[in-house]
XYZ file of N, CA and C in Angstrom:
555
model
N 85.665 -6.579 -6.621
C 86.838 -5.944 -7.153
C 88.064 -6.440 -6.424
N 89.032 -6.923 -7.126
C 90.255 -7.447 -6.534
C 91.342 -6.383 -6.555
N 92.020 -6.230 -5.398
C 93.109 -5.249 -5.340
C 94.426 -5.986 -5.114
N 95.464 -5.416 -5.635
C 96.783 -5.976 -5.441
C 97.429 -5.288 -4.250
N 97.913 -6.033 -3.270
C 98.543 -5.394 -2.109
C 99.778 -4.602 -2.532
N 100.010 -3.513 -1.805
C 101.181 -2.689 -2.064
C 102.427 -3.454 -1.618
N 103.465 -3.441 -2.449
C 104.752 -4.027 -2.068
C 105.709 -2.868 -1.775
N 106.071 -2.747 -0.514
C 106.962 -1.682 -0.092
C 108.407 -2.062 -0.402
N 109.228 -1.047 -0.578
C 110.655 -1.276 -0.813
C 111.469 -0.384 0.101
N 112.752 -0.641 0.148
C 113.659 0.157 0.976
C 113.566 1.627 0.620
N 113.442 1.960 -0.647
C 113.344 3.353 -1.065
C 112.131 4.054 -0.452
N 111.046 3.293 -0.230
C 109.821 3.867 0.343
C 110.021 4.323 1.791
N 110.991 3.786 2.465
C 111.216 4.165 3.863
C 111.635 5.622 3.995
N 112.134 6.221 2.921
C 112.500 7.652 2.947
C 111.295 8.530 3.290
N 110.097 8.085 2.943
C 108.888 8.860 3.262
C 108.744 9.073 4.769
N 109.324 8.188 5.548
C 109.130 8.227 7.003
C 110.371 8.689 7.761
N 111.344 9.211 7.063
C 112.637 9.566 7.659
C 112.517 10.540 8.810
N 111.557 11.440 8.795
C 111.432 12.443 9.848
C 110.609 11.961 11.054
N 110.006 10.808 10.963
C 109.162 10.287 12.052
C 110.050 9.576 13.075
N 110.206 10.173 14.236
C 111.016 9.588 15.305
C 110.166 8.832 16.338
N 108.846 8.812 16.147
C 107.949 8.161 17.112
C 107.706 6.699 16.762
N 108.012 6.307 15.545
C 107.705 4.954 15.094
C 108.921 4.315 14.436
N 108.894 2.981 14.404
C 109.880 2.200 13.656
C 109.195 1.635 12.434
N 109.896 1.653 11.318
C 109.369 1.126 10.071
C 110.269 0.025 9.564
N 109.678 -1.136 9.322
C 110.412 -2.289 8.785
C 109.612 -2.868 7.637
N 110.337 -3.472 6.683
C 109.683 -4.142 5.566
C 110.134 -5.605 5.560
N 109.133 -6.483 5.525
C 109.418 -7.918 5.464
C 108.584 -8.487 4.323
N 109.261 -9.034 3.344
C 108.625 -9.581 2.155
C 107.673 -8.549 1.524
N 108.114 -7.287 1.477
C 107.345 -6.244 0.847
C 106.211 -5.671 1.675
N 105.997 -6.198 2.880
C 104.936 -5.725 3.755
C 105.519 -4.724 4.770
N 104.855 -3.609 4.962
C 105.318 -2.586 5.885
C 104.818 -2.902 7.288
N 105.734 -2.889 8.252
C 105.401 -3.071 9.656
C 105.778 -1.783 10.394
N 104.815 -1.208 11.111
C 105.016 0.039 11.844
C 104.812 -0.262 13.310
N 105.787 0.078 14.121
C 105.684 -0.110 15.570
C 106.068 1.188 16.265
N 105.518 1.361 17.473
C 105.868 2.529 18.263
C 107.315 2.411 18.732
N 107.917 3.551 19.025
C 109.258 3.511 19.607
C 109.249 2.645 20.845
N 110.320 1.899 21.065
C 110.372 0.982 22.211
C 110.291 1.710 23.558
N 109.776 0.996 24.552
C 109.653 1.541 25.909
C 110.998 1.559 26.619
N 111.009 2.200 27.759
C 112.203 2.268 28.603
C 112.676 0.867 28.993
N 111.761 0.020 29.483
C 112.121 -1.352 29.912
C 112.663 -2.145 28.735
N 112.057 -1.996 27.563
C 112.506 -2.703 26.374
C 113.944 -2.304 26.056
N 114.218 -1.006 26.030
C 115.552 -0.534 25.693
C 116.560 -0.859 26.794
N 116.108 -0.895 28.028
C 116.983 -1.290 29.127
C 117.430 -2.737 28.944
N 116.494 -3.615 28.561
C 116.846 -5.000 28.296
C 117.823 -5.101 27.130
N 117.586 -4.324 26.076
C 118.501 -4.313 24.934
C 119.907 -3.892 25.375
N 119.969 -2.886 26.252
C 121.261 -2.440 26.783
C 121.958 -3.515 27.585
N 121.196 -4.245 28.405
C 121.764 -5.344 29.184
C 122.307 -6.425 28.267
N 121.567 -6.768 27.236
C 121.961 -7.836 26.319
C 123.231 -7.434 25.571
N 123.247 -6.226 25.022
C 124.438 -5.797 24.272
C 125.646 -5.687 25.197
N 125.427 -5.318 26.448
C 126.545 -5.218 27.408
C 127.175 -6.578 27.680
N 126.326 -7.613 27.956
C 126.905 -8.925 28.245
C 127.593 -9.502 27.006
N 127.001 -9.256 25.831
C 127.632 -9.744 24.594
C 128.947 -9.004 24.310
N 128.980 -7.698 24.506
C 130.205 -6.956 24.227
C 131.279 -7.222 25.298
N 130.877 -7.466 26.549
C 131.876 -7.842 27.570
C 132.535 -9.150 27.175
N 131.745 -10.141 26.749
C 132.296 -11.412 26.292
C 133.162 -11.175 25.043
N 132.680 -10.352 24.128
C 133.436 -10.060 22.890
C 134.763 -9.389 23.193
N 134.780 -8.481 24.173
C 136.035 -7.823 24.546
C 137.028 -8.815 25.126
N 136.535 -9.789 25.907
C 137.401 -10.802 26.486
C 137.968 -11.739 25.438
N 137.151 -12.075 24.452
C 137.557 -13.074 23.447
C 138.130 -12.469 22.166
N 137.739 -11.243 21.873
C 138.173 -10.612 20.630
C 137.519 -11.198 19.395
N 136.385 -11.897 19.572
C 135.769 -12.633 18.455
C 134.747 -11.871 17.635
N 134.211 -10.768 18.175
C 133.182 -10.073 17.420
C 132.695 -8.828 18.103
N 131.492 -8.396 17.739
C 130.945 -7.162 18.219
C 129.422 -7.241 18.230
N 128.814 -6.601 19.228
C 127.356 -6.522 19.310
C 126.908 -5.070 19.115
N 125.701 -4.880 18.617
C 125.152 -3.538 18.452
C 123.652 -3.552 18.707
N 123.155 -2.403 19.152
C 121.730 -2.224 19.383
C 121.100 -1.598 18.147
N 119.991 -2.209 17.701
C 119.118 -1.702 16.642
C 119.829 -1.278 15.347
N 120.731 -2.127 14.830
C 121.293 -1.789 13.531
C 120.306 -2.161 12.439
N 120.262 -1.397 11.391
C 119.416 -1.780 10.261
C 120.077 -2.934 9.500
N 119.261 -3.864 9.052
C 119.747 -4.933 8.158
C 118.950 -4.842 6.869
N 119.632 -4.570 5.790
C 119.004 -4.498 4.471
C 119.344 -5.802 3.755
N 118.471 -6.808 3.928
C 118.679 -8.095 3.276
C 118.449 -7.973 1.760
N 117.408 -7.200 1.411
C 117.050 -6.993 -0.007
C 116.199 -5.752 -0.080
N 115.759 -5.395 -1.261
C 114.918 -4.218 -1.428
C 113.574 -4.385 -0.745
N 113.129 -5.626 -0.510
C 111.828 -5.860 0.117
C 111.931 -6.473 1.516
N 113.156 -6.558 2.044
C 113.388 -7.064 3.408
C 114.413 -6.161 4.102
N 113.888 -5.252 4.918
C 114.704 -4.252 5.592
C 114.199 -4.136 7.026
N 114.972 -4.639 7.982
C 114.504 -4.726 9.371
C 115.458 -4.061 10.345
N 114.959 -3.856 11.560
C 115.757 -3.274 12.623
C 115.675 -4.190 13.852
N 116.515 -5.229 13.910
C 116.475 -6.085 15.098
C 116.957 -5.324 16.313
N 116.560 -5.794 17.503
C 116.915 -5.095 18.722
C 118.418 -5.159 19.002
N 118.997 -6.329 18.854
C 120.440 -6.528 19.112
C 120.958 -7.536 18.105
N 122.162 -7.341 17.608
C 122.826 -8.347 16.803
C 124.245 -8.526 17.294
N 124.781 -9.705 17.019
C 126.216 -9.973 17.250
C 126.750 -10.594 15.975
N 127.924 -10.073 15.552
C 128.573 -10.636 14.381
C 130.061 -10.802 14.687
N 130.612 -11.866 14.159
C 132.053 -12.068 14.299
C 132.780 -11.018 13.458
N 134.014 -10.701 13.844
C 134.784 -9.736 13.060
C 134.930 -10.193 11.631
N 135.119 -11.490 11.441
C 135.277 -12.048 10.098
C 134.037 -11.806 9.242
N 132.897 -12.086 9.794
C 131.655 -11.909 9.028
C 131.320 -10.436 8.851
N 131.551 -9.642 9.887
C 131.180 -8.231 9.880
C 131.862 -7.478 8.719
N 133.094 -7.777 8.432
C 133.786 -7.045 7.362
C 133.156 -7.319 5.986
N 132.392 -8.372 5.845
C 131.711 -8.678 4.586
C 130.272 -8.199 4.555
N 129.718 -7.830 5.723
C 128.305 -7.487 5.815
C 128.034 -5.983 5.690
N 128.963 -5.130 6.015
C 128.701 -3.693 6.072
C 128.828 -3.045 4.703
N 127.837 -2.212 4.345
C 127.930 -1.440 3.115
C 128.669 -0.122 3.397
N 128.775 0.730 2.383
C 129.511 1.989 2.535
C 128.882 2.897 3.596
N 127.569 2.787 3.791
C 126.884 3.624 4.781
C 126.911 2.996 6.172
N 127.523 1.806 6.313
C 127.608 1.159 7.623
C 126.414 0.310 7.979
N 125.538 0.016 7.016
C 124.397 -0.862 7.278
C 124.764 -2.309 6.998
N 124.194 -3.195 7.777
C 124.359 -4.622 7.512
C 123.580 -4.990 6.246
N 124.181 -5.801 5.411
C 123.511 -6.211 4.177
C 123.335 -7.726 4.091
N 123.548 -8.388 5.193
C 123.387 -9.829 5.267
C 123.222 -10.245 6.701
N 123.132 -11.544 6.904
C 122.820 -12.092 8.216
C 124.024 -12.095 9.151
N 123.902 -11.457 10.308
C 124.897 -11.654 11.363
C 124.687 -13.051 11.956
N 125.635 -13.538 12.729
C 125.474 -14.862 13.320
C 124.316 -14.928 14.317
N 124.141 -13.869 15.134
C 123.130 -13.853 16.197
C 122.240 -12.641 16.061
N 120.930 -12.865 16.162
C 119.957 -11.789 16.218
C 119.132 -11.985 17.484
N 118.867 -10.876 18.184
C 118.063 -10.898 19.401
C 116.912 -9.923 19.258
N 115.709 -10.384 19.546
C 114.539 -9.510 19.610
C 113.994 -9.557 21.017
N 113.698 -8.370 21.590
C 113.036 -8.262 22.881
C 111.583 -7.987 22.560
N 110.702 -8.866 23.045
C 109.274 -8.741 22.735
C 108.708 -7.434 23.262
N 107.912 -6.783 22.422
C 107.118 -5.643 22.859
C 105.711 -6.158 23.124
N 104.974 -5.499 24.049
C 103.632 -5.975 24.377
C 102.715 -5.979 23.158
N 101.795 -6.929 23.149
C 100.791 -6.985 22.087
C 100.940 -8.194 21.196
N 99.800 -8.769 20.841
C 99.779 -9.978 20.017
C 100.416 -9.747 18.634
N 100.197 -8.574 18.045
C 100.782 -8.274 16.737
C 102.300 -8.268 16.795
N 102.836 -7.652 17.839
C 104.292 -7.583 17.995
C 104.874 -8.984 18.215
N 104.197 -9.761 19.045
C 104.669 -11.111 19.340
C 104.632 -11.969 18.072
N 103.575 -11.853 17.294
C 103.472 -12.641 16.067
C 104.570 -12.234 15.087
N 104.838 -10.954 14.984
C 105.888 -10.482 14.070
C 107.242 -11.082 14.457
N 107.596 -11.064 15.738
C 108.895 -11.577 16.169
C 108.963 -13.094 16.142
N 107.871 -13.771 16.548
C 107.885 -15.221 16.677
C 107.567 -15.970 15.372
N 106.986 -15.283 14.409
C 106.647 -15.945 13.153
C 107.326 -15.270 11.957
N 106.977 -14.013 11.699
C 107.457 -13.333 10.492
C 108.958 -13.129 10.519
N 109.490 -12.590 11.626
C 110.936 -12.362 11.682
C 111.690 -13.688 11.827
N 111.130 -14.642 12.558
C 111.778 -15.962 12.662
C 111.962 -16.557 11.275
N 110.921 -16.492 10.450
C 111.028 -17.047 9.100
C 112.076 -16.270 8.296
N 112.046 -14.945 8.359
C 113.008 -14.127 7.615
C 114.441 -14.460 8.038
N 114.704 -14.468 9.338
C 116.059 -14.731 9.814
C 116.487 -16.155 9.454
N 115.554 -17.085 9.469
C 115.863 -18.453 9.091
C 116.280 -18.527 7.608
N 115.480 -17.907 6.745
C 115.752 -17.929 5.320
C 117.062 -17.207 5.006
N 117.366 -16.145 5.731
C 118.542 -15.323 5.443
C 119.847 -15.916 6.007
N 119.762 -16.922 6.827
C 120.977 -17.601 7.285
C 121.485 -17.220 8.660
N 120.658 -16.548 9.486
C 121.063 -16.286 10.864
C 121.314 -17.619 11.536
N 122.376 -17.703 12.336
C 122.752 -18.958 12.979
C 121.999 -19.211 14.269
N 121.703 -18.119 14.992
C 121.021 -18.242 16.278
C 120.121 -17.031 16.485
N 118.946 -17.241 17.044
C 117.950 -16.187 17.247
C 117.406 -16.327 18.667
N 117.540 -15.254 19.441
C 117.017 -15.234 20.802
C 115.785 -14.343 20.833
N 114.678 -14.849 21.373
C 113.488 -14.024 21.612
C 113.370 -13.871 23.113
N 113.551 -12.628 23.573
C 113.573 -12.336 25.013
C 112.246 -11.728 25.442
N 111.641 -12.339 26.440
C 110.356 -11.893 26.967
C 110.613 -11.301 28.344
N 110.583 -9.965 28.431
C 110.898 -9.315 29.695
C 109.768 -9.408 30.709
N 108.553 -9.689 30.259
C 107.448 -9.844 31.186
C 107.521 -11.203 31.879
N 107.706 -12.270 31.099
C 107.816 -13.610 31.671
C 109.249 -13.962 32.086
N 110.177 -13.063 31.817
C 111.601 -13.270 32.167
C 112.103 -14.602 31.616
N 111.949 -14.748 30.285
C 112.421 -15.964 29.636
C 113.036 -15.635 28.296
N 113.847 -16.577 27.804
C 114.495 -16.460 26.506
C 114.236 -17.749 25.737
N 113.692 -17.611 24.529
C 113.572 -18.738 23.615
C 114.775 -18.676 22.691
N 115.530 -19.766 22.635
C 116.735 -19.810 21.813
C 116.466 -20.725 20.605
N 116.596 -20.127 19.431
C 116.445 -20.868 18.175
C 117.825 -21.021 17.575
N 118.134 -22.239 17.118
C 119.442 -22.519 16.497
C 119.221 -23.153 15.122
N 120.172 -22.884 14.265
C 120.120 -23.438 12.906
C 120.297 -24.932 12.960
N 119.315 -25.618 12.395
C 119.340 -27.089 12.319
C 118.744 -27.474 10.982
N 119.508 -28.167 10.164
C 119.072 -28.587 8.838
C 118.518 -27.393 8.030
N 119.323 -26.335 7.955
C 119.034 -25.137 7.138
C 117.864 -24.293 7.615
N 117.412 -24.458 8.873
C 116.322 -23.659 9.395
C 116.546 -23.394 10.876
N 116.000 -22.288 11.370
C 116.058 -22.007 12.793
C 114.959 -22.798 13.507
N 115.366 -23.575 14.505
C 114.432 -24.413 15.280
C 114.601 -24.077 16.754
N 113.497 -24.121 17.500
C 113.563 -23.878 18.936
C 114.436 -24.939 19.580
N 115.523 -24.499 20.221
C 116.451 -25.426 20.871
C 116.169 -25.527 22.359
N 115.839 -24.392 22.982
C 115.642 -24.393 24.432
C 114.905 -23.116 24.846
N 114.113 -23.228 25.909
C 113.482 -22.068 26.534
C 114.074 -21.965 27.939
N 114.639 -20.799 28.236
C 115.320 -20.582 29.510
C 114.590 -19.537 30.341
N 114.621 -19.707 31.653
C 113.959 -18.794 32.569
C 114.993 -18.099 33.460
N 114.548 -17.167 34.286
C 115.423 -16.297 35.086
C 116.600 -16.982 35.733
N 116.368 -18.122 36.352
C 117.432 -18.792 37.104
C 118.352 -19.621 36.223
N 118.011 -19.761 34.938
C 118.814 -20.581 34.023
C 119.995 -19.784 33.458
N 121.001 -20.545 33.031
C 122.191 -19.941 32.439
C 122.093 -20.035 30.918
N 122.299 -18.915 30.263
C 122.285 -18.853 28.805
C 123.698 -19.087 28.302
N 123.863 -20.097 27.437
C 125.128 -20.383 26.784
C 124.835 -20.550 25.304
N 125.910 -20.598 24.522
C 125.714 -20.748 23.090
C 126.924 -21.396 22.445
N 126.722 -22.414 21.627
C 127.853 -22.983 20.910
C 128.463 -21.975 19.915
N 127.682 -20.992 19.554
C 128.126 -19.924 18.669
C 129.142 -19.012 19.348
N 129.041 -18.901 20.673
C 129.857 -17.980 21.472
C 130.630 -18.784 22.500
N 131.778 -19.349 22.130
C 132.535 -20.219 23.028
C 132.878 -19.556 24.378
N 132.462 -20.220 25.449
C 132.763 -19.710 26.796
C 131.786 -18.649 27.293
N 130.816 -18.244 26.477
C 129.818 -17.268 26.913
C 128.847 -17.927 27.863
N 128.559 -17.251 28.971
C 127.472 -17.689 29.856
C 126.943 -16.492 30.609
N 125.646 -16.536 30.866
C 124.985 -15.401 31.534
C 123.680 -15.899 32.147
N 123.415 -15.521 33.369
C 122.109 -15.815 33.949
C 121.061 -15.044 33.177
N 119.958 -15.678 32.843
C 118.895 -15.023 32.099
C 118.398 -13.800 32.840
N 118.341 -13.844 34.164
C 117.883 -12.703 34.956
C 118.696 -11.440 34.709
N 119.956 -11.565 34.316
C 120.823 -10.418 34.047
C 120.395 -9.651 32.780
N 119.593 -10.293 31.922
C 119.156 -9.649 30.696
C 118.004 -8.690 30.904
N 117.302 -8.862 32.052
C 116.122 -8.064 32.311
C 116.322 -7.214 33.539
């Protein structure tokens, strides 16, 4: 007997609105459920958004946020850990409810423990962000204290560099931005 897999939509997420213990995301109609992030995970997210917003305050070029929802489509609705968008792009991305409806320039995911979580961030979300037009994607590993930086090259996100604690993170997307990787963890 052959079964057709369920295709989840943004409307289906309402079923889980009262659940504060888990995160629910939909990628290509598939539901992904993860536990609420740990203290260390959220601490790293706070460090990342702080360095990005400090740079943004100095330059006036954009804004970073922790865990904003991005509704790319009815079957692609995700909650990245951190995003940065230029002021110019941001005014076109926000809907009436304040949700992002398109790709910010930069998306950052902090890995949560477990092979399933790592596969989701390094494969499924990488593909989604690539297709949706994200310009740069950082995957931060707080256990190994490293950052994998993916940059848009020939219409796809490709691994540009892997940086470790003692390395300096820079980005052509963020002119003049620099930060020791160790400061993110």
